[in-house]
Amino acid sequence: MTVDGALARVIRSASDRAAAAGSERCDLCAALVADGHPHLYDTGAAELRCVCRPCSVLFADDGAGRYRLVPRRRLRLPAVDTAVLGVPVGLVFFVPHRDGTVTAQGPSPAGAMRWEVDAAAWQRMAERCPPLASVAPEVEALLVNTVRGLDEHWIVPVDDCYRMVALVRREWRGLSGGGRVWPAVERFFAELTERS
């Protein structure tokens, strides 16, 4: 066996072990990424990308390029009257965009339902709750849960929102969600912690 052949076997073996372990890889350089790794928002594809810490440093300055680093900030807000946005569901997140539009997305057993909300109503709401004016377009969201008597309002990174969508999809049973989804959503919100 040649040195090149042995090296290829070792690399392939390490790659196979990583794949078997379910490890995720950086979407830019293919390095293994740890739990809690950063994400990039790909504005061209409107998708999140997993990224390793060294690659994330390349996007630390909020440029106007294709990729935007998803911030880590979480900020709990006092109750915000989101009824002015005309959204009929109690578990939803609102994402402002650079073009001034705002979308609402609610988790469902099929994934996230998405619709556009009145941008002027969002502006009026942000005037009454100044932290909302600081939400970074595309990469942060206002996450709201008023289901089952809860009154949770958070500014969070969009990856938190998509984790919540995945949780609802995974736990939903039957037509109304079953007995697992709502306790899981309550745990999700209970485990959110503020960070800057």
Short mmCIF file of N, CA and C in Angstrom, two decimals:
data_model
loop_
_atom_site.label_atom_id
_atom_site.label_comp_id
_atom_site.label_asym_id
_atom_site.label_seq_id
_atom_site.Cartn_x
_atom_site.Cartn_y
_atom_site.Cartn_z
N MET A 1 0.85 -1.17 0.00
CA MET A 1 0.00 0.00 0.00
C MET A 1 0.90 1.24 0.00
N THR A 2 0.57 2.21 -0.83
CA THR A 2 1.36 3.44 -0.92
C THR A 2 1.00 4.37 0.23
N VAL A 3 1.86 5.37 0.43
CA VAL A 3 1.58 6.38 1.46
C VAL A 3 0.31 7.13 1.10
N ASP A 4 0.14 7.46 -0.18
CA ASP A 4 -1.09 8.15 -0.61
C ASP A 4 -2.32 7.30 -0.36
N GLY A 5 -2.21 6.00 -0.62
CA GLY A 5 -3.34 5.09 -0.39
C GLY A 5 -3.68 4.99 1.09
N ALA A 6 -2.65 4.92 1.94
CA ALA A 6 -2.88 4.85 3.39
C ALA A 6 -3.52 6.13 3.90
N LEU A 7 -3.01 7.27 3.40
CA LEU A 7 -3.57 8.56 3.82
C LEU A 7 -5.03 8.67 3.39
N ALA A 8 -5.32 8.25 2.17
CA ALA A 8 -6.71 8.29 1.69
C ALA A 8 -7.60 7.42 2.55
N ARG A 9 -7.08 6.22 2.95
CA ARG A 9 -7.86 5.33 3.80
C ARG A 9 -8.14 5.96 5.16
N VAL A 10 -7.14 6.62 5.75
CA VAL A 10 -7.32 7.28 7.05
C VAL A 10 -8.33 8.40 6.93
N ILE A 11 -8.20 9.21 5.89
CA ILE A 11 -9.14 10.32 5.70
C ILE A 11 -10.55 9.78 5.50
N ARG A 12 -10.68 8.76 4.66
CA ARG A 12 -11.99 8.16 4.41
C ARG A 12 -12.56 7.56 5.69
N SER A 13 -11.72 6.91 6.49
CA SER A 13 -12.15 6.31 7.74
C SER A 13 -12.65 7.38 8.71
N ALA A 14 -11.90 8.48 8.82
CA ALA A 14 -12.32 9.58 9.71
C ALA A 14 -13.62 10.19 9.21
N SER A 15 -13.75 10.32 7.91
CA SER A 15 -14.96 10.87 7.32
C SER A 15 -16.15 9.95 7.58
N ASP A 16 -15.93 8.65 7.42
CA ASP A 16 -17.00 7.68 7.68
C ASP A 16 -17.43 7.70 9.14
N ARG A 17 -16.46 7.81 10.06
CA ARG A 17 -16.80 7.87 11.49
C ARG A 17 -17.60 9.13 11.79
N ALA A 18 -17.21 10.26 11.21
CA ALA A 18 -17.94 11.51 11.44
C ALA A 18 -19.36 11.41 10.92
N ALA A 19 -19.52 10.83 9.72
CA ALA A 19 -20.85 10.69 9.15
C ALA A 19 -21.70 9.74 9.99
N ALA A 20 -21.08 8.68 10.47
CA ALA A 20 -21.81 7.72 11.31
C ALA A 20 -22.23 8.34 12.62
N ALA A 21 -21.43 9.25 13.14
CA ALA A 21 -21.75 9.91 14.41
C ALA A 21 -22.81 10.99 14.21
N GLY A 22 -23.17 11.28 12.96
CA GLY A 22 -24.17 12.31 12.71
C GLY A 22 -23.62 13.71 12.87
N SER A 23 -22.31 13.85 12.82
CA SER A 23 -21.69 15.15 12.99
C SER A 23 -22.01 16.04 11.79
N GLU A 24 -22.20 17.31 12.09
CA GLU A 24 -22.43 18.27 11.02
C GLU A 24 -21.11 18.86 10.57
N ARG A 25 -21.11 19.37 9.35
CA ARG A 25 -19.90 19.95 8.78
C ARG A 25 -20.17 21.40 8.38
N CYS A 26 -19.12 22.17 8.36
CA CYS A 26 -19.19 23.56 7.91
C CYS A 26 -19.57 23.56 6.44
N ASP A 27 -20.55 24.38 6.08
CA ASP A 27 -20.99 24.45 4.69
C ASP A 27 -20.01 25.21 3.80
N LEU A 28 -18.99 25.83 4.41
CA LEU A 28 -18.00 26.53 3.61
C LEU A 28 -16.72 25.74 3.42
N CYS A 29 -16.19 25.15 4.51
CA CYS A 29 -14.89 24.47 4.40
C CYS A 29 -14.96 22.98 4.69
N ALA A 30 -16.12 22.45 5.08
CA ALA A 30 -16.36 21.04 5.35
C ALA A 30 -15.74 20.53 6.65
N ALA A 31 -15.21 21.42 7.49
CA ALA A 31 -14.69 21.00 8.79
C ALA A 31 -15.85 20.57 9.68
N LEU A 32 -15.58 19.65 10.60
CA LEU A 32 -16.60 19.26 11.57
C LEU A 32 -16.96 20.47 12.42
N VAL A 33 -18.23 20.62 12.76
CA VAL A 33 -18.65 21.71 13.63
C VAL A 33 -19.23 21.15 14.92
N ALA A 34 -19.01 21.85 15.99
CA ALA A 34 -19.48 21.42 17.30
C ALA A 34 -20.95 21.78 17.48
N ASP A 35 -21.57 21.18 18.50
CA ASP A 35 -22.93 21.60 18.87
C ASP A 35 -22.87 23.08 19.22
N GLY A 36 -23.92 23.79 18.90
CA GLY A 36 -23.96 25.22 19.21
C GLY A 36 -23.11 26.05 18.26
N HIS A 37 -22.80 25.50 17.09
CA HIS A 37 -21.97 26.22 16.11
C HIS A 37 -22.72 27.42 15.55
N PRO A 38 -21.99 28.39 15.01
CA PRO A 38 -22.64 29.56 14.39
C PRO A 38 -23.33 29.19 13.08
N HIS A 39 -24.15 30.11 12.61
CA HIS A 39 -24.83 29.95 11.32
C HIS A 39 -24.67 31.22 10.50
N LEU A 40 -24.72 31.03 9.19
CA LEU A 40 -24.77 32.14 8.24
C LEU A 40 -26.12 32.11 7.58
N TYR A 41 -26.64 33.30 7.29
CA TYR A 41 -27.85 33.39 6.48
C TYR A 41 -27.41 33.66 5.05
N ASP A 42 -27.80 32.79 4.15
CA ASP A 42 -27.47 32.91 2.73
C ASP A 42 -28.60 33.70 2.08
N THR A 43 -28.34 34.98 1.77
CA THR A 43 -29.39 35.84 1.23
C THR A 43 -29.82 35.40 -0.17
N GLY A 44 -28.92 34.77 -0.92
CA GLY A 44 -29.26 34.31 -2.27
C GLY A 44 -30.24 33.16 -2.25
N ALA A 45 -30.04 32.22 -1.34
CA ALA A 45 -30.90 31.04 -1.26
C ALA A 45 -31.97 31.17 -0.17
N ALA A 46 -31.89 32.23 0.65
CA ALA A 46 -32.79 32.42 1.79
C ALA A 46 -32.78 31.20 2.70
N GLU A 47 -31.57 30.73 3.02
CA GLU A 47 -31.39 29.56 3.88
C GLU A 47 -30.29 29.81 4.90
N LEU A 48 -30.35 29.04 5.98
CA LEU A 48 -29.28 29.05 6.97
C LEU A 48 -28.21 28.05 6.56
N ARG A 49 -26.97 28.39 6.83
CA ARG A 49 -25.83 27.52 6.56
C ARG A 49 -25.06 27.30 7.85
N CYS A 50 -24.68 26.06 8.13
CA CYS A 50 -23.83 25.76 9.27
C CYS A 50 -22.42 26.25 8.94
N VAL A 51 -21.73 26.77 9.96
CA VAL A 51 -20.39 27.28 9.73
C VAL A 51 -19.53 27.03 10.96
N CYS A 52 -18.26 26.75 10.75
CA CYS A 52 -17.33 26.57 11.87
C CYS A 52 -16.93 27.94 12.41
N ARG A 53 -16.37 27.97 13.60
CA ARG A 53 -15.97 29.25 14.20
C ARG A 53 -14.95 30.01 13.35
N PRO A 54 -13.89 29.34 12.83
CA PRO A 54 -12.94 30.10 12.01
C PRO A 54 -13.59 30.74 10.77
N CYS A 55 -14.49 30.03 10.09
CA CYS A 55 -15.16 30.61 8.93
C CYS A 55 -16.11 31.73 9.35
N SER A 56 -16.73 31.61 10.53
CA SER A 56 -17.68 32.64 10.96
C SER A 56 -16.99 33.99 11.15
N VAL A 57 -15.69 33.96 11.51
CA VAL A 57 -14.94 35.20 11.72
C VAL A 57 -14.87 36.01 10.42
N LEU A 58 -14.89 35.32 9.29
CA LEU A 58 -14.82 36.02 8.01
C LEU A 58 -16.04 36.91 7.77
N PHE A 59 -17.12 36.63 8.49
CA PHE A 59 -18.37 37.36 8.27
C PHE A 59 -18.79 38.18 9.50
N ALA A 60 -17.83 38.41 10.41
CA ALA A 60 -18.13 39.14 11.63
C ALA A 60 -18.55 40.58 11.36
N ASP A 61 -17.96 41.21 10.36
CA ASP A 61 -18.39 42.55 9.96
C ASP A 61 -19.61 42.41 9.09
N ASP A 62 -20.68 43.08 9.47
CA ASP A 62 -21.95 42.94 8.77
C ASP A 62 -21.88 43.61 7.41
N GLY A 63 -21.38 42.89 6.44
CA GLY A 63 -21.26 43.43 5.09
C GLY A 63 -22.54 43.26 4.30
N ALA A 64 -22.47 43.70 3.07
CA ALA A 64 -23.63 43.61 2.20
C ALA A 64 -23.52 42.42 1.26
N GLY A 65 -22.66 41.47 1.58
CA GLY A 65 -22.45 40.31 0.72
C GLY A 65 -23.58 39.31 0.82
N ARG A 66 -23.35 38.17 0.20
CA ARG A 66 -24.36 37.12 0.14
C ARG A 66 -24.63 36.49 1.51
N TYR A 67 -23.59 36.36 2.35
CA TYR A 67 -23.73 35.70 3.64
C TYR A 67 -23.73 36.72 4.77
N ARG A 68 -24.63 36.50 5.73
CA ARG A 68 -24.69 37.35 6.92
C ARG A 68 -24.60 36.45 8.14
N LEU A 69 -23.72 36.78 9.05
CA LEU A 69 -23.56 36.01 10.28
C LEU A 69 -24.79 36.19 11.16
N VAL A 70 -25.36 35.09 11.61
CA VAL A 70 -26.52 35.15 12.51
C VAL A 70 -26.00 35.50 13.90
N PRO A 71 -26.50 36.61 14.48
CA PRO A 71 -26.01 37.01 15.80
C PRO A 71 -26.45 36.04 16.89
N ARG A 72 -25.90 36.18 18.06
CA ARG A 72 -26.20 35.29 19.19
C ARG A 72 -27.17 35.94 20.19
N ARG A 73 -27.50 37.20 20.02
CA ARG A 73 -28.28 37.96 20.98
C ARG A 73 -29.66 37.35 21.20
N ARG A 74 -30.04 37.30 22.47
CA ARG A 74 -31.41 36.99 22.88
C ARG A 74 -31.80 38.03 23.91
N LEU A 75 -32.96 38.62 23.70
CA LEU A 75 -33.43 39.66 24.60
C LEU A 75 -34.91 39.44 24.88
N ARG A 76 -35.21 39.24 26.16
CA ARG A 76 -36.62 39.06 26.54
C ARG A 76 -37.27 40.44 26.61
N LEU A 77 -38.44 40.55 26.02
CA LEU A 77 -39.16 41.81 25.98
C LEU A 77 -40.39 41.76 26.87
N PRO A 78 -40.85 42.92 27.31
CA PRO A 78 -42.16 42.94 27.97
C PRO A 78 -43.22 42.60 26.92
N ALA A 79 -44.43 42.37 27.36
CA ALA A 79 -45.51 42.02 26.43
C ALA A 79 -45.59 43.06 25.32
N VAL A 80 -45.69 42.59 24.10
CA VAL A 80 -45.80 43.44 22.92
C VAL A 80 -47.13 43.12 22.26
N ASP A 81 -47.90 44.15 21.91
CA ASP A 81 -49.20 43.93 21.29
C ASP A 81 -49.02 43.60 19.82
N THR A 82 -48.87 42.32 19.51
CA THR A 82 -48.67 41.90 18.13
C THR A 82 -50.00 41.77 17.37
N ALA A 83 -51.12 41.96 18.05
CA ALA A 83 -52.43 41.88 17.38
C ALA A 83 -52.53 42.93 16.26
N VAL A 84 -51.79 44.04 16.39
CA VAL A 84 -51.84 45.10 15.37
C VAL A 84 -51.28 44.60 14.04
N LEU A 85 -50.56 43.49 14.06
CA LEU A 85 -49.98 42.94 12.83
C LEU A 85 -50.94 42.01 12.10
N GLY A 86 -52.08 41.71 12.74
CA GLY A 86 -53.10 40.90 12.09
C GLY A 86 -52.77 39.43 11.94
N VAL A 87 -51.96 38.90 12.84
CA VAL A 87 -51.56 37.50 12.77
C VAL A 87 -52.47 36.69 13.71
N PRO A 88 -53.20 35.70 13.17
CA PRO A 88 -54.19 35.00 13.97
C PRO A 88 -53.67 33.82 14.79
N VAL A 89 -52.37 33.64 14.89
CA VAL A 89 -51.83 32.50 15.64
C VAL A 89 -51.00 32.99 16.81
N GLY A 90 -50.88 32.15 17.83
CA GLY A 90 -50.18 32.54 19.05
C GLY A 90 -48.73 32.12 19.11
N LEU A 91 -48.27 31.28 18.21
CA LEU A 91 -46.88 30.85 18.17
C LEU A 91 -46.34 31.26 16.81
N VAL A 92 -45.52 32.32 16.79
CA VAL A 92 -45.12 32.92 15.52
C VAL A 92 -43.82 33.69 15.70
N PHE A 93 -43.09 33.87 14.61
CA PHE A 93 -41.94 34.78 14.65
C PHE A 93 -42.01 35.74 13.47
N PHE A 94 -41.53 36.96 13.71
CA PHE A 94 -41.58 38.04 12.73
C PHE A 94 -40.15 38.39 12.33
N VAL A 95 -39.91 38.40 11.03
CA VAL A 95 -38.57 38.68 10.52
C VAL A 95 -38.64 39.92 9.63
N PRO A 96 -37.98 41.01 10.06
CA PRO A 96 -37.90 42.17 9.15
C PRO A 96 -36.83 41.92 8.09
N HIS A 97 -37.01 42.52 6.93
CA HIS A 97 -36.07 42.34 5.82
C HIS A 97 -35.49 43.69 5.41
N ARG A 98 -34.36 43.65 4.74
CA ARG A 98 -33.66 44.88 4.35
C ARG A 98 -34.50 45.76 3.43
N ASP A 99 -35.41 45.18 2.69
CA ASP A 99 -36.23 45.98 1.77
C ASP A 99 -37.42 46.64 2.47
N GLY A 100 -37.52 46.47 3.80
CA GLY A 100 -38.60 47.09 4.57
C GLY A 100 -39.79 46.20 4.81
N THR A 101 -39.86 45.07 4.14
CA THR A 101 -40.97 44.15 4.37
C THR A 101 -40.74 43.37 5.66
N VAL A 102 -41.81 42.80 6.19
CA VAL A 102 -41.74 41.97 7.39
C VAL A 102 -42.57 40.73 7.13
N THR A 103 -41.99 39.56 7.41
CA THR A 103 -42.74 38.32 7.26
C THR A 103 -43.02 37.72 8.63
N ALA A 104 -44.15 37.07 8.72
CA ALA A 104 -44.51 36.30 9.91
C ALA A 104 -44.42 34.84 9.51
N GLN A 105 -43.89 34.02 10.41
CA GLN A 105 -43.82 32.59 10.14
C GLN A 105 -44.27 31.86 11.39
N GLY A 106 -45.16 30.90 11.18
CA GLY A 106 -45.66 30.10 12.29
C GLY A 106 -45.36 28.64 12.04
N PRO A 107 -44.92 27.92 13.08
CA PRO A 107 -44.63 26.50 12.89
C PRO A 107 -45.91 25.70 12.71
N SER A 108 -45.78 24.63 11.94
CA SER A 108 -46.90 23.73 11.71
C SER A 108 -46.33 22.33 11.54
N PRO A 109 -47.18 21.31 11.50
CA PRO A 109 -46.66 19.96 11.28
C PRO A 109 -45.97 19.80 9.93
N ALA A 110 -46.23 20.72 8.99
CA ALA A 110 -45.61 20.64 7.67
C ALA A 110 -44.40 21.56 7.54
N GLY A 111 -44.02 22.27 8.59
CA GLY A 111 -42.92 23.24 8.52
C GLY A 111 -43.44 24.62 8.85
N ALA A 112 -42.75 25.64 8.39
CA ALA A 112 -43.14 27.02 8.70
C ALA A 112 -44.13 27.55 7.66
N MET A 113 -45.27 28.07 8.16
CA MET A 113 -46.20 28.80 7.30
C MET A 113 -45.70 30.23 7.27
N ARG A 114 -45.76 30.87 6.12
CA ARG A 114 -45.17 32.20 5.98
C ARG A 114 -46.15 33.15 5.31
N TRP A 115 -46.24 34.37 5.81
CA TRP A 115 -47.05 35.38 5.17
C TRP A 115 -46.46 36.75 5.49
N GLU A 116 -46.77 37.74 4.66
CA GLU A 116 -46.25 39.08 4.83
C GLU A 116 -47.20 39.89 5.71
N VAL A 117 -46.62 40.69 6.61
CA VAL A 117 -47.43 41.56 7.47
C VAL A 117 -47.25 43.00 7.03
N ASP A 118 -48.12 43.86 7.49
CA ASP A 118 -48.09 45.27 7.14
C ASP A 118 -46.84 45.93 7.74
N ALA A 119 -45.95 46.39 6.88
CA ALA A 119 -44.69 46.99 7.33
C ALA A 119 -44.94 48.25 8.15
N ALA A 120 -45.96 49.02 7.81
CA ALA A 120 -46.26 50.24 8.57
C ALA A 120 -46.72 49.88 9.99
N ALA A 121 -47.48 48.80 10.12
CA ALA A 121 -47.91 48.36 11.45
C ALA A 121 -46.69 47.91 12.27
N TRP A 122 -45.74 47.23 11.63
CA TRP A 122 -44.50 46.85 12.32
C TRP A 122 -43.76 48.09 12.80
N GLN A 123 -43.67 49.12 11.96
CA GLN A 123 -42.98 50.36 12.34
C GLN A 123 -43.66 51.00 13.55
N ARG A 124 -44.98 51.04 13.55
CA ARG A 124 -45.71 51.63 14.69
C ARG A 124 -45.45 50.82 15.96
N MET A 125 -45.42 49.49 15.83
CA MET A 125 -45.15 48.63 16.98
C MET A 125 -43.72 48.87 17.48
N ALA A 126 -42.76 49.04 16.59
CA ALA A 126 -41.37 49.30 16.96
C ALA A 126 -41.22 50.66 17.64
N GLU A 127 -42.05 51.62 17.28
CA GLU A 127 -42.02 52.92 17.95
C GLU A 127 -42.47 52.80 19.40
N ARG A 128 -43.43 51.90 19.65
CA ARG A 128 -43.92 51.69 21.02
C ARG A 128 -42.99 50.78 21.82
N CYS A 129 -42.18 49.97 21.14
CA CYS A 129 -41.23 49.06 21.79
C CYS A 129 -39.88 49.24 21.10
N PRO A 130 -39.09 50.24 21.53
CA PRO A 130 -37.84 50.59 20.85
C PRO A 130 -36.86 49.45 20.57
N PRO A 131 -36.74 48.41 21.41
CA PRO A 131 -35.81 47.33 21.05
C PRO A 131 -36.13 46.67 19.70
N LEU A 132 -37.40 46.71 19.27
CA LEU A 132 -37.76 46.10 17.99
C LEU A 132 -37.10 46.81 16.81
N ALA A 133 -36.79 48.09 16.98
CA ALA A 133 -36.12 48.82 15.91
C ALA A 133 -34.69 48.33 15.70
N SER A 134 -34.14 47.62 16.70
CA SER A 134 -32.76 47.13 16.59
C SER A 134 -32.66 45.71 16.03
N VAL A 135 -33.78 45.09 15.69
CA VAL A 135 -33.76 43.72 15.15
C VAL A 135 -33.02 43.74 13.81
N ALA A 136 -31.97 42.93 13.71
CA ALA A 136 -31.15 42.87 12.49
C ALA A 136 -31.93 42.17 11.38
N PRO A 137 -32.11 42.84 10.24
CA PRO A 137 -32.88 42.25 9.14
C PRO A 137 -32.34 40.88 8.72
N GLU A 138 -33.27 39.99 8.45
CA GLU A 138 -33.03 38.62 7.99
C GLU A 138 -32.44 37.68 9.02
N VAL A 139 -31.68 38.16 9.98
CA VAL A 139 -30.94 37.26 10.88
C VAL A 139 -31.44 37.27 12.32
N GLU A 140 -32.35 38.16 12.66
CA GLU A 140 -32.98 38.18 13.98
C GLU A 140 -34.49 38.26 13.79
N ALA A 141 -35.21 37.88 14.83
CA ALA A 141 -36.67 37.86 14.74
C ALA A 141 -37.28 38.18 16.09
N LEU A 142 -38.53 38.62 16.05
CA LEU A 142 -39.36 38.71 17.25
C LEU A 142 -40.10 37.38 17.34
N LEU A 143 -39.83 36.62 18.39
CA LEU A 143 -40.45 35.31 18.61
C LEU A 143 -41.51 35.47 19.69
N VAL A 144 -42.74 35.05 19.38
CA VAL A 144 -43.89 35.25 20.27
C VAL A 144 -44.58 33.92 20.54
N ASN A 145 -44.94 33.71 21.81
CA ASN A 145 -45.76 32.55 22.19
C ASN A 145 -46.83 33.01 23.17
N THR A 146 -48.08 33.02 22.70
CA THR A 146 -49.21 33.34 23.57
C THR A 146 -50.17 32.15 23.66
N VAL A 147 -49.67 30.97 23.34
CA VAL A 147 -50.47 29.75 23.38
C VAL A 147 -50.59 29.25 24.82
N ARG A 148 -51.74 28.74 25.17
CA ARG A 148 -52.00 28.12 26.48
C ARG A 148 -51.66 29.06 27.64
N GLY A 149 -52.01 30.33 27.49
CA GLY A 149 -51.84 31.28 28.59
C GLY A 149 -50.45 31.87 28.74
N LEU A 150 -49.52 31.48 27.91
CA LEU A 150 -48.17 32.06 27.99
C LEU A 150 -48.16 33.43 27.35
N ASP A 151 -47.18 34.23 27.72
CA ASP A 151 -47.03 35.57 27.15
C ASP A 151 -45.55 35.85 26.99
N GLU A 152 -44.92 35.17 26.03
CA GLU A 152 -43.47 35.24 25.81
C GLU A 152 -43.18 36.06 24.57
N HIS A 153 -42.25 37.01 24.70
CA HIS A 153 -41.83 37.86 23.59
C HIS A 153 -40.32 38.00 23.66
N TRP A 154 -39.63 37.57 22.62
CA TRP A 154 -38.17 37.57 22.61
C TRP A 154 -37.64 38.09 21.27
N ILE A 155 -36.53 38.81 21.32
CA ILE A 155 -35.72 39.03 20.13
C ILE A 155 -34.68 37.91 20.16
N VAL A 156 -34.65 37.12 19.09
CA VAL A 156 -33.76 35.96 19.04
C VAL A 156 -33.10 35.85 17.66
N PRO A 157 -32.01 35.08 17.57
CA PRO A 157 -31.45 34.77 16.26
C PRO A 157 -32.44 33.89 15.49
N VAL A 158 -32.45 34.00 14.17
CA VAL A 158 -33.41 33.21 13.39
C VAL A 158 -33.17 31.72 13.53
N ASP A 159 -31.95 31.30 13.85
CA ASP A 159 -31.74 29.85 14.01
C ASP A 159 -32.53 29.30 15.19
N ASP A 160 -32.75 30.12 16.24
CA ASP A 160 -33.63 29.69 17.35
C ASP A 160 -35.04 29.44 16.82
N CYS A 161 -35.51 30.31 15.94
CA CYS A 161 -36.86 30.16 15.39
C CYS A 161 -36.99 28.87 14.60
N TYR A 162 -35.98 28.55 13.81
CA TYR A 162 -36.04 27.33 13.01
C TYR A 162 -35.88 26.08 13.87
N ARG A 163 -35.17 26.20 15.00
CA ARG A 163 -35.13 25.07 15.95
C ARG A 163 -36.53 24.83 16.50
N MET A 164 -37.26 25.92 16.79
CA MET A 164 -38.62 25.78 17.30
C MET A 164 -39.54 25.16 16.25
N VAL A 165 -39.39 25.56 14.98
CA VAL A 165 -40.18 24.98 13.90
C VAL A 165 -39.91 23.48 13.81
N ALA A 166 -38.65 23.08 13.90
CA ALA A 166 -38.28 21.66 13.83
C ALA A 166 -38.87 20.90 15.02
N LEU A 167 -38.85 21.51 16.19
CA LEU A 167 -39.41 20.88 17.39
C LEU A 167 -40.90 20.61 17.20
N VAL A 168 -41.64 21.61 16.71
CA VAL A 168 -43.08 21.45 16.49
C VAL A 168 -43.33 20.35 15.47
N ARG A 169 -42.57 20.35 14.41
CA ARG A 169 -42.73 19.31 13.38
C ARG A 169 -42.49 17.92 13.94
N ARG A 170 -41.44 17.80 14.76
CA ARG A 170 -41.07 16.50 15.32
C ARG A 170 -42.10 16.00 16.34
N GLU A 171 -42.66 16.88 17.15
CA GLU A 171 -43.52 16.48 18.26
C GLU A 171 -45.02 16.46 17.93
N TRP A 172 -45.42 17.06 16.82
CA TRP A 172 -46.85 17.17 16.48
C TRP A 172 -47.45 15.80 16.20
N ARG A 173 -48.63 15.57 16.78
CA ARG A 173 -49.39 14.34 16.54
C ARG A 173 -50.84 14.70 16.29
N GLY A 174 -51.46 14.05 15.30
CA GLY A 174 -52.88 14.25 15.03
C GLY A 174 -53.21 15.64 14.51
N LEU A 175 -54.48 16.03 14.68
CA LEU A 175 -54.94 17.32 14.17
C LEU A 175 -54.61 18.49 15.09
N SER A 176 -54.59 18.27 16.40
CA SER A 176 -54.40 19.38 17.34
C SER A 176 -53.00 19.42 17.95
N GLY A 177 -52.14 18.52 17.56
CA GLY A 177 -50.78 18.52 18.10
C GLY A 177 -50.52 17.39 19.07
N GLY A 178 -51.56 16.88 19.70
CA GLY A 178 -51.37 15.80 20.66
C GLY A 178 -50.85 16.29 21.99
N GLY A 179 -50.44 15.37 22.83
CA GLY A 179 -50.02 15.71 24.19
C GLY A 179 -48.55 16.06 24.34
N ARG A 180 -47.76 15.94 23.26
CA ARG A 180 -46.32 16.17 23.39
C ARG A 180 -45.86 17.55 22.92
N VAL A 181 -46.54 18.11 21.91
CA VAL A 181 -46.02 19.32 21.29
C VAL A 181 -46.03 20.53 22.20
N TRP A 182 -47.13 20.78 22.92
CA TRP A 182 -47.21 22.01 23.71
C TRP A 182 -46.31 21.99 24.93
N PRO A 183 -46.17 20.86 25.65
CA PRO A 183 -45.17 20.83 26.71
C PRO A 183 -43.74 21.03 26.17
N ALA A 184 -43.47 20.50 24.98
CA ALA A 184 -42.14 20.69 24.37
C ALA A 184 -41.91 22.15 24.02
N VAL A 185 -42.93 22.84 23.52
CA VAL A 185 -42.81 24.27 23.20
C VAL A 185 -42.59 25.06 24.49
N GLU A 186 -43.32 24.72 25.54
CA GLU A 186 -43.13 25.40 26.83
C GLU A 186 -41.71 25.21 27.35
N ARG A 187 -41.16 23.99 27.23
CA ARG A 187 -39.76 23.74 27.64
C ARG A 187 -38.79 24.57 26.80
N PHE A 188 -39.06 24.66 25.50
CA PHE A 188 -38.21 25.45 24.61
C PHE A 188 -38.12 26.88 25.11
N PHE A 189 -39.26 27.49 25.43
CA PHE A 189 -39.26 28.88 25.91
C PHE A 189 -38.64 28.98 27.31
N ALA A 190 -38.88 27.99 28.15
CA ALA A 190 -38.30 28.02 29.51
C ALA A 190 -36.78 27.96 29.46
N GLU A 191 -36.23 27.32 28.43
CA GLU A 191 -34.78 27.16 28.33
C GLU A 191 -34.10 28.34 27.62
N LEU A 192 -34.88 29.26 27.03
CA LEU A 192 -34.26 30.44 26.43
C LEU A 192 -33.63 31.28 27.54
N THR A 193 -32.44 31.75 27.31
CA THR A 193 -31.77 32.64 28.26
C THR A 193 -31.29 33.87 27.53
N GLU A 194 -31.30 34.98 28.24
CA GLU A 194 -30.83 36.22 27.62
C GLU A 194 -29.32 36.13 27.43
N ARG A 195 -28.86 36.69 26.32
CA ARG A 195 -27.42 36.82 26.07
C ARG A 195 -27.22 37.96 25.08
N SER A 196 -26.07 38.57 25.17
CA SER A 196 -25.80 39.69 24.26
C SER A 196 -24.76 39.31 23.24
#
